[in-house]
mmCIF file of C-alpha atoms in Angstrom:
data_model
loop_
_atom_site.group_PDB
_atom_site.id
_atom_site.type_symbol
_atom_site.label_atom_id
_atom_site.label_comp_id
_atom_site.label_asym_id
_atom_site.label_seq_id
_atom_site.Cartn_x
_atom_site.Cartn_y
_atom_site.Cartn_z
ATOM 1 C CA UNK M 1 -5.899 -41.629 -121.983
ATOM 2 C CA UNK M 2 -6.980 -38.763 -119.695
ATOM 3 C CA UNK M 3 -5.223 -37.809 -117.115
ATOM 4 C CA UNK M 4 -8.345 -36.664 -115.026
ATOM 5 C CA UNK M 5 -11.067 -39.218 -114.487
ATOM 6 C CA UNK M 6 -14.851 -38.066 -114.634
ATOM 7 C CA UNK M 7 -15.520 -41.867 -112.393
ATOM 8 C CA UNK M 8 -19.550 -41.902 -112.661
ATOM 9 C CA UNK M 9 -21.924 -44.922 -111.011
ATOM 10 C CA UNK M 10 -25.442 -45.208 -111.401
ATOM 11 C CA UNK M 11 -25.672 -41.602 -112.974
ATOM 12 C CA UNK M 12 -23.850 -40.381 -109.593
ATOM 13 C CA UNK M 13 -21.270 -37.973 -110.818
ATOM 14 C CA UNK M 14 -18.613 -39.165 -107.626
ATOM 15 C CA UNK M 15 -15.851 -36.965 -108.148
ATOM 16 C CA UNK M 16 -18.261 -34.253 -107.033
ATOM 17 C CA UNK M 17 -19.987 -36.251 -104.678
ATOM 18 C CA UNK M 18 -16.881 -36.807 -102.645
ATOM 19 C CA UNK M 19 -15.537 -33.766 -103.676
ATOM 20 C CA UNK M 20 -18.946 -31.910 -102.110
ATOM 21 C CA UNK M 21 -18.219 -33.363 -98.978
ATOM 22 C CA UNK M 22 -14.884 -32.307 -98.806
ATOM 23 C CA UNK M 23 -16.251 -28.321 -99.176
ATOM 24 C CA UNK M 24 -18.484 -29.434 -97.066
ATOM 25 C CA UNK M 25 -16.530 -30.385 -94.637
ATOM 26 C CA UNK M 26 -14.315 -26.915 -94.827
ATOM 27 C CA UNK M 27 -17.174 -24.598 -94.805
ATOM 28 C CA UNK M 28 -19.607 -26.127 -92.213
ATOM 29 C CA UNK M 29 -22.020 -22.770 -93.448
ATOM 30 C CA UNK M 30 -22.207 -24.640 -97.102
ATOM 31 C CA UNK M 31 -24.728 -27.135 -95.698
ATOM 32 C CA UNK M 32 -27.227 -24.501 -93.999
ATOM 33 C CA UNK M 33 -30.629 -25.258 -96.532
ATOM 34 C CA UNK M 34 -33.801 -23.957 -96.322
ATOM 35 C CA UNK M 35 -36.532 -25.182 -98.836
ATOM 36 C CA UNK M 36 -39.911 -24.001 -99.795
ATOM 37 C CA UNK M 37 -43.674 -24.145 -100.879
ATOM 38 C CA UNK M 38 -45.648 -22.096 -101.682
ATOM 39 C CA UNK M 39 -49.780 -22.771 -101.796
ATOM 40 C CA UNK M 40 -52.815 -21.164 -102.901
ATOM 41 C CA UNK M 41 -56.276 -22.285 -102.008
ATOM 42 C CA UNK M 42 -58.372 -23.132 -105.184
ATOM 43 C CA UNK M 43 -61.553 -24.696 -103.984
ATOM 44 C CA UNK M 44 -63.127 -27.149 -101.393
ATOM 45 C CA UNK M 45 -60.212 -29.555 -100.683
ATOM 46 C CA UNK M 46 -58.057 -28.471 -103.960
ATOM 47 C CA UNK M 47 -55.483 -26.550 -103.504
ATOM 48 C CA UNK M 48 -51.514 -25.942 -105.132
ATOM 49 C CA UNK M 49 -47.636 -25.195 -104.450
ATOM 50 C CA UNK M 50 -45.534 -23.806 -106.371
ATOM 51 C CA UNK M 51 -41.621 -25.258 -105.621
ATOM 52 C CA UNK M 52 -39.098 -22.633 -107.163
ATOM 53 C CA UNK M 53 -36.387 -20.853 -104.486
ATOM 54 C CA UNK M 54 -34.291 -22.118 -102.115
ATOM 55 C CA UNK M 55 -31.200 -20.975 -100.032
ATOM 56 C CA UNK M 56 -28.175 -23.587 -99.593
ATOM 57 C CA UNK M 57 -24.266 -23.349 -100.630
ATOM 58 C CA UNK M 58 -24.704 -19.552 -98.715
ATOM 59 C CA UNK M 59 -26.646 -18.157 -101.118
ATOM 60 C CA UNK M 60 -30.362 -18.244 -102.578
ATOM 61 C CA UNK M 61 -30.576 -20.330 -105.562
ATOM 62 C CA UNK M 62 -33.516 -21.335 -107.483
ATOM 63 C CA UNK M 63 -34.732 -25.019 -109.346
ATOM 64 C CA UNK M 64 -34.208 -24.950 -113.440
ATOM 65 C CA UNK M 65 -37.720 -25.797 -113.374
ATOM 66 C CA UNK M 66 -40.551 -24.260 -111.630
ATOM 67 C CA UNK M 67 -42.960 -26.780 -110.027
ATOM 68 C CA UNK M 68 -46.572 -27.172 -109.654
ATOM 69 C CA UNK M 69 -47.704 -29.535 -107.519
ATOM 70 C CA UNK M 70 -52.364 -30.093 -106.884
ATOM 71 C CA UNK M 71 -53.756 -31.646 -104.029
ATOM 72 C CA UNK M 72 -57.349 -32.528 -103.071
ATOM 73 C CA UNK M 73 -59.870 -35.359 -101.377
ATOM 74 C CA UNK M 74 -60.573 -38.500 -103.288
ATOM 75 C CA UNK M 75 -64.945 -37.918 -103.790
ATOM 76 C CA UNK M 76 -65.630 -40.746 -100.877
ATOM 77 C CA UNK M 77 -63.844 -37.766 -98.721
ATOM 78 C CA UNK M 78 -65.971 -35.190 -100.691
ATOM 79 C CA UNK M 79 -63.217 -34.055 -102.538
ATOM 80 C CA UNK M 80 -62.914 -33.245 -106.720
ATOM 81 C CA UNK M 81 -59.906 -36.144 -106.687
ATOM 82 C CA UNK M 82 -58.579 -33.293 -108.515
ATOM 83 C CA UNK M 83 -54.798 -34.880 -107.498
ATOM 84 C CA UNK M 84 -53.694 -36.781 -105.122
ATOM 85 C CA UNK M 85 -53.613 -35.824 -101.344
ATOM 86 C CA UNK M 86 -51.832 -34.321 -99.323
ATOM 87 C CA UNK M 87 -50.520 -37.826 -96.945
ATOM 88 C CA UNK M 88 -49.993 -39.850 -100.786
ATOM 89 C CA UNK M 89 -46.978 -36.578 -101.237
ATOM 90 C CA UNK M 90 -45.938 -37.682 -98.011
ATOM 91 C CA UNK M 91 -45.250 -41.581 -98.730
ATOM 92 C CA UNK M 92 -43.714 -40.237 -102.656
ATOM 93 C CA UNK M 93 -41.325 -38.190 -100.607
ATOM 94 C CA UNK M 94 -40.448 -40.815 -98.461
ATOM 95 C CA UNK M 95 -39.538 -43.163 -100.952
ATOM 96 C CA UNK M 96 -37.548 -40.975 -103.065
ATOM 97 C CA UNK M 97 -35.803 -39.456 -100.361
ATOM 98 C CA UNK M 98 -34.241 -43.254 -99.757
ATOM 99 C CA UNK M 99 -33.904 -44.266 -103.296
ATOM 100 C CA UNK M 100 -31.498 -40.992 -103.564
ATOM 101 C CA UNK M 101 -29.447 -42.028 -100.910
ATOM 102 C CA UNK M 102 -29.537 -45.865 -102.263
ATOM 103 C CA UNK M 103 -27.561 -44.507 -105.377
ATOM 104 C CA UNK M 104 -25.366 -42.333 -103.660
ATOM 105 C CA UNK M 105 -24.058 -44.872 -100.941
ATOM 106 C CA UNK M 106 -23.750 -47.651 -104.019
ATOM 107 C CA UNK M 107 -21.964 -45.301 -105.688
ATOM 108 C CA UNK M 108 -19.652 -44.356 -102.879
ATOM 109 C CA UNK M 109 -19.058 -48.424 -102.442
ATOM 110 C CA UNK M 110 -18.782 -48.869 -106.059
ATOM 111 C CA UNK M 111 -21.580 -50.525 -106.540
ATOM 112 C CA UNK M 112 -23.383 -50.608 -109.952
ATOM 113 C CA UNK M 113 -27.451 -50.826 -109.563
ATOM 114 C CA UNK M 114 -29.689 -52.618 -112.001
ATOM 115 C CA UNK M 115 -32.749 -51.921 -110.444
ATOM 116 C CA UNK M 116 -34.128 -49.708 -107.342
ATOM 117 C CA UNK M 117 -38.135 -49.952 -106.737
ATOM 118 C CA UNK M 118 -40.464 -49.774 -103.014
ATOM 119 C CA UNK M 119 -43.745 -49.586 -102.750
ATOM 120 C CA UNK M 120 -44.801 -47.790 -99.737
ATOM 121 C CA UNK M 121 -48.539 -48.208 -97.840
ATOM 122 C CA UNK M 122 -49.331 -45.794 -95.235
ATOM 123 C CA UNK M 123 -52.221 -46.590 -93.090
ATOM 124 C CA UNK M 124 -54.026 -44.618 -92.129
ATOM 125 C CA UNK M 125 -57.471 -44.248 -89.893
ATOM 126 C CA UNK M 126 -59.898 -41.245 -90.331
ATOM 127 C CA UNK M 127 -61.507 -41.473 -87.244
ATOM 128 C CA UNK M 128 -59.030 -39.115 -85.875
ATOM 129 C CA UNK M 129 -58.966 -36.125 -88.378
ATOM 130 C CA UNK M 130 -62.789 -36.289 -88.373
ATOM 131 C CA UNK M 131 -62.608 -35.898 -84.747
ATOM 132 C CA UNK M 132 -64.645 -38.874 -84.022
ATOM 133 C CA UNK M 133 -62.834 -40.863 -81.504
ATOM 134 C CA UNK M 134 -61.949 -38.728 -78.527
ATOM 135 C CA UNK M 135 -58.137 -38.387 -79.942
ATOM 136 C CA UNK M 136 -57.722 -41.798 -79.650
ATOM 137 C CA UNK M 137 -56.599 -42.110 -82.925
ATOM 138 C CA UNK M 138 -53.847 -39.970 -83.868
ATOM 139 C CA UNK M 139 -54.854 -37.397 -86.972
ATOM 140 C CA UNK M 140 -51.382 -39.197 -89.133
ATOM 141 C CA UNK M 141 -50.421 -42.587 -90.282
ATOM 142 C CA UNK M 142 -50.403 -45.335 -87.716
ATOM 143 C CA UNK M 143 -47.823 -46.694 -89.524
ATOM 144 C CA UNK M 144 -45.999 -46.804 -92.877
ATOM 145 C CA UNK M 145 -44.626 -49.755 -94.601
ATOM 146 C CA UNK M 146 -41.505 -49.392 -97.612
ATOM 147 C CA UNK M 147 -40.888 -52.576 -99.578
ATOM 148 C CA UNK M 148 -37.741 -51.912 -101.921
ATOM 149 C CA UNK M 149 -36.627 -54.787 -104.533
ATOM 150 C CA UNK M 150 -32.958 -54.349 -105.352
ATOM 151 C CA UNK M 151 -30.714 -55.076 -108.307
ATOM 152 C CA UNK M 152 -26.655 -54.761 -108.920
ATOM 153 C CA UNK M 153 -23.831 -56.337 -108.958
ATOM 154 C CA UNK M 154 -23.258 -56.812 -104.665
ATOM 155 C CA UNK M 155 -24.009 -59.409 -102.869
ATOM 156 C CA UNK M 156 -27.042 -59.455 -100.852
ATOM 157 C CA UNK M 157 -25.817 -58.401 -97.909
ATOM 158 C CA UNK M 158 -24.015 -55.268 -99.472
ATOM 159 C CA UNK M 159 -26.918 -54.382 -100.870
ATOM 160 C CA UNK M 160 -29.021 -54.604 -97.777
ATOM 161 C CA UNK M 161 -26.748 -52.573 -95.732
ATOM 162 C CA UNK M 162 -26.598 -50.156 -98.863
ATOM 163 C CA UNK M 163 -30.434 -49.708 -98.486
ATOM 164 C CA UNK M 164 -30.034 -49.610 -94.123
ATOM 165 C CA UNK M 165 -27.047 -46.743 -94.839
ATOM 166 C CA UNK M 166 -29.789 -44.731 -97.062
ATOM 167 C CA UNK M 167 -32.844 -44.898 -94.102
ATOM 168 C CA UNK M 168 -30.236 -44.288 -91.301
ATOM 169 C CA UNK M 169 -29.278 -40.646 -93.482
ATOM 170 C CA UNK M 170 -32.772 -40.144 -94.794
ATOM 171 C CA UNK M 171 -33.729 -36.214 -94.617
ATOM 172 C CA UNK M 172 -37.866 -37.629 -94.859
ATOM 173 C CA UNK M 173 -37.232 -41.213 -92.778
ATOM 174 C CA UNK M 174 -36.541 -38.354 -89.559
ATOM 175 C CA UNK M 175 -38.832 -36.062 -90.283
ATOM 176 C CA UNK M 176 -41.487 -38.911 -89.964
ATOM 177 C CA UNK M 177 -40.390 -41.660 -87.001
ATOM 178 C CA UNK M 178 -39.196 -38.679 -85.309
ATOM 179 C CA UNK M 179 -40.685 -35.251 -83.876
ATOM 180 C CA UNK M 180 -40.760 -31.816 -85.830
ATOM 181 C CA UNK M 181 -41.090 -28.383 -84.979
ATOM 182 C CA UNK M 182 -43.855 -26.486 -86.791
ATOM 183 C CA UNK M 183 -45.098 -23.393 -86.493
ATOM 184 C CA UNK M 184 -48.934 -22.347 -87.635
ATOM 185 C CA UNK M 185 -48.557 -18.353 -87.898
ATOM 186 C CA UNK M 186 -52.235 -16.716 -89.448
ATOM 187 C CA UNK M 187 -52.335 -13.577 -90.963
ATOM 188 C CA UNK M 188 -55.430 -12.159 -91.713
ATOM 189 C CA UNK M 189 -57.508 -10.207 -93.499
ATOM 190 C CA UNK J 1 -88.595 -24.034 -104.121
ATOM 191 C CA UNK J 2 -86.564 -27.383 -103.159
ATOM 192 C CA UNK J 3 -87.347 -29.100 -100.534
ATOM 193 C CA UNK J 4 -83.779 -30.548 -100.476
ATOM 194 C CA UNK J 5 -81.130 -27.959 -100.090
ATOM 195 C CA UNK J 6 -77.615 -28.671 -101.323
ATOM 196 C CA UNK J 7 -75.659 -26.234 -99.250
ATOM 197 C CA UNK J 8 -72.031 -25.564 -100.796
ATOM 198 C CA UNK J 9 -69.558 -22.858 -98.984
ATOM 199 C CA UNK J 10 -66.008 -22.815 -100.689
ATOM 200 C CA UNK J 11 -66.978 -25.675 -102.801
ATOM 201 C CA UNK J 12 -67.393 -27.532 -100.154
ATOM 202 C CA UNK J 13 -70.370 -30.119 -100.180
ATOM 203 C CA UNK J 14 -71.031 -29.725 -96.347
ATOM 204 C CA UNK J 15 -74.117 -31.374 -97.066
ATOM 205 C CA UNK J 16 -72.333 -34.467 -98.429
ATOM 206 C CA UNK J 17 -69.722 -33.758 -95.544
ATOM 207 C CA UNK J 18 -72.252 -34.131 -92.581
ATOM 208 C CA UNK J 19 -74.033 -37.001 -94.009
ATOM 209 C CA UNK J 20 -70.252 -38.815 -94.220
ATOM 210 C CA UNK J 21 -69.412 -38.029 -90.841
ATOM 211 C CA UNK J 22 -72.838 -39.425 -90.296
ATOM 212 C CA UNK J 23 -71.688 -42.584 -91.410
ATOM 213 C CA UNK J 24 -68.953 -42.844 -89.932
ATOM 214 C CA UNK J 25 -70.469 -42.444 -86.552
ATOM 215 C CA UNK J 26 -72.387 -45.542 -87.912
ATOM 216 C CA UNK J 27 -69.543 -47.831 -89.130
ATOM 217 C CA UNK J 28 -65.939 -47.002 -88.135
ATOM 218 C CA UNK J 29 -64.885 -49.426 -90.131
ATOM 219 C CA UNK J 30 -65.142 -46.750 -93.106
ATOM 220 C CA UNK J 31 -62.415 -44.564 -91.962
ATOM 221 C CA UNK J 32 -59.703 -47.391 -92.453
ATOM 222 C CA UNK J 33 -57.831 -46.349 -94.876
ATOM 223 C CA UNK J 34 -54.029 -47.039 -96.648
ATOM 224 C CA UNK J 35 -52.589 -44.434 -99.446
ATOM 225 C CA UNK J 36 -49.766 -46.054 -101.183
ATOM 226 C CA UNK J 37 -46.634 -44.772 -103.888
ATOM 227 C CA UNK J 38 -44.315 -47.002 -105.709
ATOM 228 C CA UNK J 39 -41.493 -45.690 -106.998
ATOM 229 C CA UNK J 40 -39.250 -46.538 -109.591
ATOM 230 C CA UNK J 41 -35.421 -45.153 -109.390
ATOM 231 C CA UNK J 42 -34.848 -44.016 -113.061
ATOM 232 C CA UNK J 43 -30.937 -42.569 -112.767
ATOM 233 C CA UNK J 44 -28.943 -41.069 -110.030
ATOM 234 C CA UNK J 45 -30.615 -39.220 -106.842
ATOM 235 C CA UNK J 46 -33.272 -39.256 -109.735
ATOM 236 C CA UNK J 47 -36.927 -41.756 -109.579
ATOM 237 C CA UNK J 48 -40.616 -41.544 -109.966
ATOM 238 C CA UNK J 49 -43.844 -42.335 -107.902
ATOM 239 C CA UNK J 50 -47.398 -43.462 -109.366
ATOM 240 C CA UNK J 51 -49.894 -42.796 -107.080
ATOM 241 C CA UNK J 52 -53.503 -44.097 -108.009
ATOM 242 C CA UNK J 53 -55.057 -46.649 -106.372
ATOM 243 C CA UNK J 54 -56.076 -46.923 -102.794
ATOM 244 C CA UNK J 55 -57.814 -48.564 -99.693
ATOM 245 C CA UNK J 56 -60.941 -46.634 -97.961
ATOM 246 C CA UNK J 57 -64.997 -47.144 -97.139
ATOM 247 C CA UNK J 58 -64.550 -50.982 -97.072
ATOM 248 C CA UNK J 59 -63.379 -51.884 -100.333
ATOM 249 C CA UNK J 60 -60.355 -50.799 -102.939
ATOM 250 C CA UNK J 61 -60.249 -47.949 -104.823
ATOM 251 C CA UNK J 62 -58.302 -45.938 -107.479
ATOM 252 C CA UNK J 63 -57.608 -41.723 -108.554
ATOM 253 C CA UNK J 64 -60.003 -40.615 -111.072
ATOM 254 C CA UNK J 65 -56.531 -40.308 -112.397
ATOM 255 C CA UNK J 66 -52.953 -41.734 -111.897
ATOM 256 C CA UNK J 67 -50.624 -39.372 -110.874
ATOM 257 C CA UNK J 68 -46.987 -39.052 -111.649
ATOM 258 C CA UNK J 69 -44.716 -37.626 -109.343
ATOM 259 C CA UNK J 70 -40.724 -37.381 -110.058
ATOM 260 C CA UNK J 71 -37.921 -36.040 -107.541
ATOM 261 C CA UNK J 72 -34.647 -35.252 -107.957
ATOM 262 C CA UNK J 73 -31.685 -33.163 -105.578
ATOM 263 C CA UNK J 74 -30.333 -29.779 -106.929
ATOM 264 C CA UNK J 75 -27.488 -29.570 -109.626
ATOM 265 C CA UNK J 76 -25.341 -28.425 -105.639
ATOM 266 C CA UNK J 77 -26.389 -30.912 -104.317
ATOM 267 C CA UNK J 78 -24.900 -33.738 -106.830
ATOM 268 C CA UNK J 79 -28.376 -34.098 -108.261
ATOM 269 C CA UNK J 80 -29.474 -33.517 -112.061
ATOM 270 C CA UNK J 81 -32.335 -31.094 -111.026
ATOM 271 C CA UNK J 82 -35.054 -32.671 -112.515
ATOM 272 C CA UNK J 83 -38.201 -31.633 -109.344
ATOM 273 C CA UNK J 84 -38.529 -31.052 -106.673
ATOM 274 C CA UNK J 85 -36.295 -32.725 -103.840
ATOM 275 C CA UNK J 86 -37.941 -35.381 -101.478
ATOM 276 C CA UNK J 87 -38.031 -33.008 -98.469
ATOM 277 C CA UNK J 88 -39.857 -29.997 -100.796
ATOM 278 C CA UNK J 89 -42.670 -32.268 -101.480
ATOM 279 C CA UNK J 90 -43.096 -32.673 -97.844
ATOM 280 C CA UNK J 91 -43.917 -28.516 -97.607
ATOM 281 C CA UNK J 92 -46.793 -29.032 -100.233
ATOM 282 C CA UNK J 93 -48.167 -32.139 -98.320
ATOM 283 C CA UNK J 94 -48.138 -30.290 -95.113
ATOM 284 C CA UNK J 95 -49.685 -26.786 -96.598
ATOM 285 C CA UNK J 96 -52.091 -28.534 -98.690
ATOM 286 C CA UNK J 97 -53.058 -30.348 -95.929
ATOM 287 C CA UNK J 98 -53.618 -27.934 -93.297
ATOM 288 C CA UNK J 99 -55.110 -25.651 -96.329
ATOM 289 C CA UNK J 100 -57.741 -28.499 -96.976
ATOM 290 C CA UNK J 101 -58.975 -29.089 -93.211
ATOM 291 C CA UNK J 102 -59.659 -25.246 -93.429
ATOM 292 C CA UNK J 103 -62.024 -24.974 -96.355
ATOM 293 C CA UNK J 104 -63.875 -27.739 -95.006
ATOM 294 C CA UNK J 105 -63.934 -26.857 -91.309
ATOM 295 C CA UNK J 106 -64.439 -23.082 -92.810
ATOM 296 C CA UNK J 107 -67.511 -24.351 -94.636
ATOM 297 C CA UNK J 108 -68.941 -26.195 -91.618
ATOM 298 C CA UNK J 109 -68.958 -23.405 -89.430
ATOM 299 C CA UNK J 110 -70.562 -21.570 -92.108
ATOM 300 C CA UNK J 111 -67.460 -18.832 -93.195
ATOM 301 C CA UNK J 112 -67.359 -18.156 -96.373
ATOM 302 C CA UNK J 113 -63.798 -18.021 -97.638
ATOM 303 C CA UNK J 114 -62.463 -15.638 -100.289
ATOM 304 C CA UNK J 115 -58.384 -16.378 -99.751
ATOM 305 C CA UNK J 116 -56.469 -18.718 -98.609
ATOM 306 C CA UNK J 117 -52.395 -18.537 -99.454
ATOM 307 C CA UNK J 118 -49.611 -19.804 -97.194
ATOM 308 C CA UNK J 119 -45.760 -20.538 -97.407
ATOM 309 C CA UNK J 120 -44.012 -22.803 -96.111
ATOM 310 C CA UNK J 121 -39.862 -22.935 -94.680
ATOM 311 C CA UNK J 122 -38.096 -25.767 -93.701
ATOM 312 C CA UNK J 123 -34.398 -25.218 -92.841
ATOM 313 C CA UNK J 124 -32.178 -28.165 -92.952
ATOM 314 C CA UNK J 125 -28.589 -28.706 -91.655
ATOM 315 C CA UNK J 126 -27.763 -31.151 -94.641
ATOM 316 C CA UNK J 127 -23.909 -32.044 -92.080
ATOM 317 C CA UNK J 128 -26.657 -34.479 -91.020
ATOM 318 C CA UNK J 129 -27.527 -36.282 -93.964
ATOM 319 C CA UNK J 130 -23.836 -36.478 -95.619
ATOM 320 C CA UNK J 131 -22.607 -37.833 -92.330
ATOM 321 C CA UNK J 132 -20.222 -35.260 -91.334
ATOM 322 C CA UNK J 133 -21.456 -34.014 -87.979
ATOM 323 C CA UNK J 134 -21.124 -37.487 -85.694
ATOM 324 C CA UNK J 135 -24.529 -37.706 -85.104
ATOM 325 C CA UNK J 136 -24.995 -33.807 -83.677
ATOM 326 C CA UNK J 137 -26.849 -32.514 -87.110
ATOM 327 C CA UNK J 138 -29.996 -34.503 -87.285
ATOM 328 C CA UNK J 139 -31.099 -35.642 -91.172
ATOM 329 C CA UNK J 140 -34.562 -33.901 -91.306
ATOM 330 C CA UNK J 141 -35.924 -29.898 -90.867
ATOM 331 C CA UNK J 142 -34.587 -28.740 -87.955
ATOM 332 C CA UNK J 143 -37.585 -26.640 -88.024
ATOM 333 C CA UNK J 144 -40.799 -25.933 -90.374
ATOM 334 C CA UNK J 145 -42.510 -23.182 -90.518
ATOM 335 C CA UNK J 146 -46.261 -22.292 -92.300
ATOM 336 C CA UNK J 147 -47.638 -18.716 -92.895
ATOM 337 C CA UNK J 148 -51.431 -18.368 -93.886
ATOM 338 C CA UNK J 149 -52.890 -15.803 -95.148
ATOM 339 C CA UNK J 150 -56.866 -15.733 -94.970
ATOM 340 C CA UNK J 151 -59.481 -13.952 -95.623
ATOM 341 C CA UNK J 152 -63.305 -14.350 -95.502
ATOM 342 C CA UNK J 153 -66.589 -13.156 -93.931
ATOM 343 C CA UNK J 154 -65.104 -13.588 -90.285
ATOM 344 C CA UNK J 155 -63.732 -11.345 -87.915
ATOM 345 C CA UNK J 156 -60.058 -12.225 -87.029
ATOM 346 C CA UNK J 157 -60.641 -14.388 -84.103
ATOM 347 C CA UNK J 158 -62.866 -16.982 -86.025
ATOM 348 C CA UNK J 159 -60.374 -17.097 -88.987
ATOM 349 C CA UNK J 160 -57.768 -17.967 -86.605
ATOM 350 C CA UNK J 161 -59.500 -20.466 -85.395
ATOM 351 C CA UNK J 162 -60.307 -22.297 -88.400
ATOM 352 C CA UNK J 163 -56.555 -21.997 -88.424
ATOM 353 C CA UNK J 164 -55.987 -23.910 -85.336
ATOM 354 C CA UNK J 165 -58.856 -26.375 -85.727
ATOM 355 C CA UNK J 166 -57.046 -27.303 -88.960
ATOM 356 C CA UNK J 167 -54.084 -27.787 -87.556
ATOM 357 C CA UNK J 168 -55.118 -29.866 -84.852
ATOM 358 C CA UNK J 169 -57.210 -32.015 -87.226
ATOM 359 C CA UNK J 170 -54.235 -32.662 -89.815
ATOM 360 C CA UNK J 171 -52.930 -36.023 -91.168
ATOM 361 C CA UNK J 172 -49.704 -33.939 -92.350
ATOM 362 C CA UNK J 173 -49.314 -31.740 -89.252
ATOM 363 C CA UNK J 174 -49.259 -35.069 -86.706
ATOM 364 C CA UNK J 175 -46.561 -37.448 -89.090
ATOM 365 C CA UNK J 176 -44.410 -34.732 -88.993
ATOM 366 C CA UNK J 177 -44.532 -33.284 -85.627
ATOM 367 C CA UNK J 178 -45.275 -36.932 -83.992
ATOM 368 C CA UNK J 179 -43.172 -40.105 -84.590
ATOM 369 C CA UNK J 180 -45.007 -42.433 -87.044
ATOM 370 C CA UNK J 181 -43.446 -46.869 -86.967
ATOM 371 C CA UNK J 182 -41.855 -46.930 -90.075
ATOM 372 C CA UNK J 183 -40.747 -50.401 -91.614
ATOM 373 C CA UNK J 184 -38.065 -50.921 -94.417
ATOM 374 C CA UNK J 185 -37.848 -53.621 -96.061
ATOM 375 C CA UNK J 186 -35.517 -54.854 -98.651
ATOM 376 C CA UNK J 187 -36.250 -57.908 -101.758
ATOM 377 C CA UNK J 188 -32.377 -58.301 -103.362
ATOM 378 C CA UNK J 189 -31.624 -60.768 -106.366
#
């Protein structure tokens, strides 16, 4: 018999999740985060980013592990295919953001999930980035489709509602579907 | 003495780059690509994507290597910090897309680069994704700043012009700064 239960569902510590929500309600400043990446060009279309530090909860923080990520273009696009393309990383970001939300929201709603998998497809016409369309074709994805397979101890409607709520609260879904201000500054020499 | 020169600059095979542009001009269908990611939930906010196959140049293709990418939330956001957050992958995607363009454009313009590095910062107020702002705070980044350090055998204006042209032709910059249609479908049970 323990007095302080530690409810965990879907690998989500729901007690801490709700406590975090309460803490942020009490001090909105905790919610201001800044994430960062540092990238170095390697050769050709190959570059490498490191991800480590970030700001959040009113202080400088760091991930437990620094992560190194490479990008390249495939050979058919005159790269060396050392790594995924930048636009494929965007698809991973979208899938993983929606999936994290699904696990949290399901836990908060008392639903135990047994499976969440997804496929993401993004269609892109390279006439845009190659500058061969006179501006008629955009540079980025013309459309992105995510398909989730989700299983758990809830009915169809409840499971669909969890995915929908995750979409409504997803940072990456927002960044893709709505305009985000991006500045590009240059220091030379 | 060779008759067929193979000019390579910045690790970019410029002869093949221009030949590819000519091929696409002759057959626009070559430029239609589809990129994909497949994601599986692991536990809590931790999930894992694999990136391997894609469609392009009128056929199914595959990267030389399959890539596995993990995402998680940091502990301060009630995750286990097994990997970068989804929104940090977006910053890597942006930096690496702009950098690949810089190398290609510099090569096409006859500029030899000696260094390209960048830092990307994205500000996000988690009141949005936590549902604590009554919709006043967006879920995604409120702003993203990229700062390039670039060096090469060209003057300041030329180097800045290369970065600017890369921005104008960047797929990920477009996806972030302009709306992209995203559909989310669900299969249950």
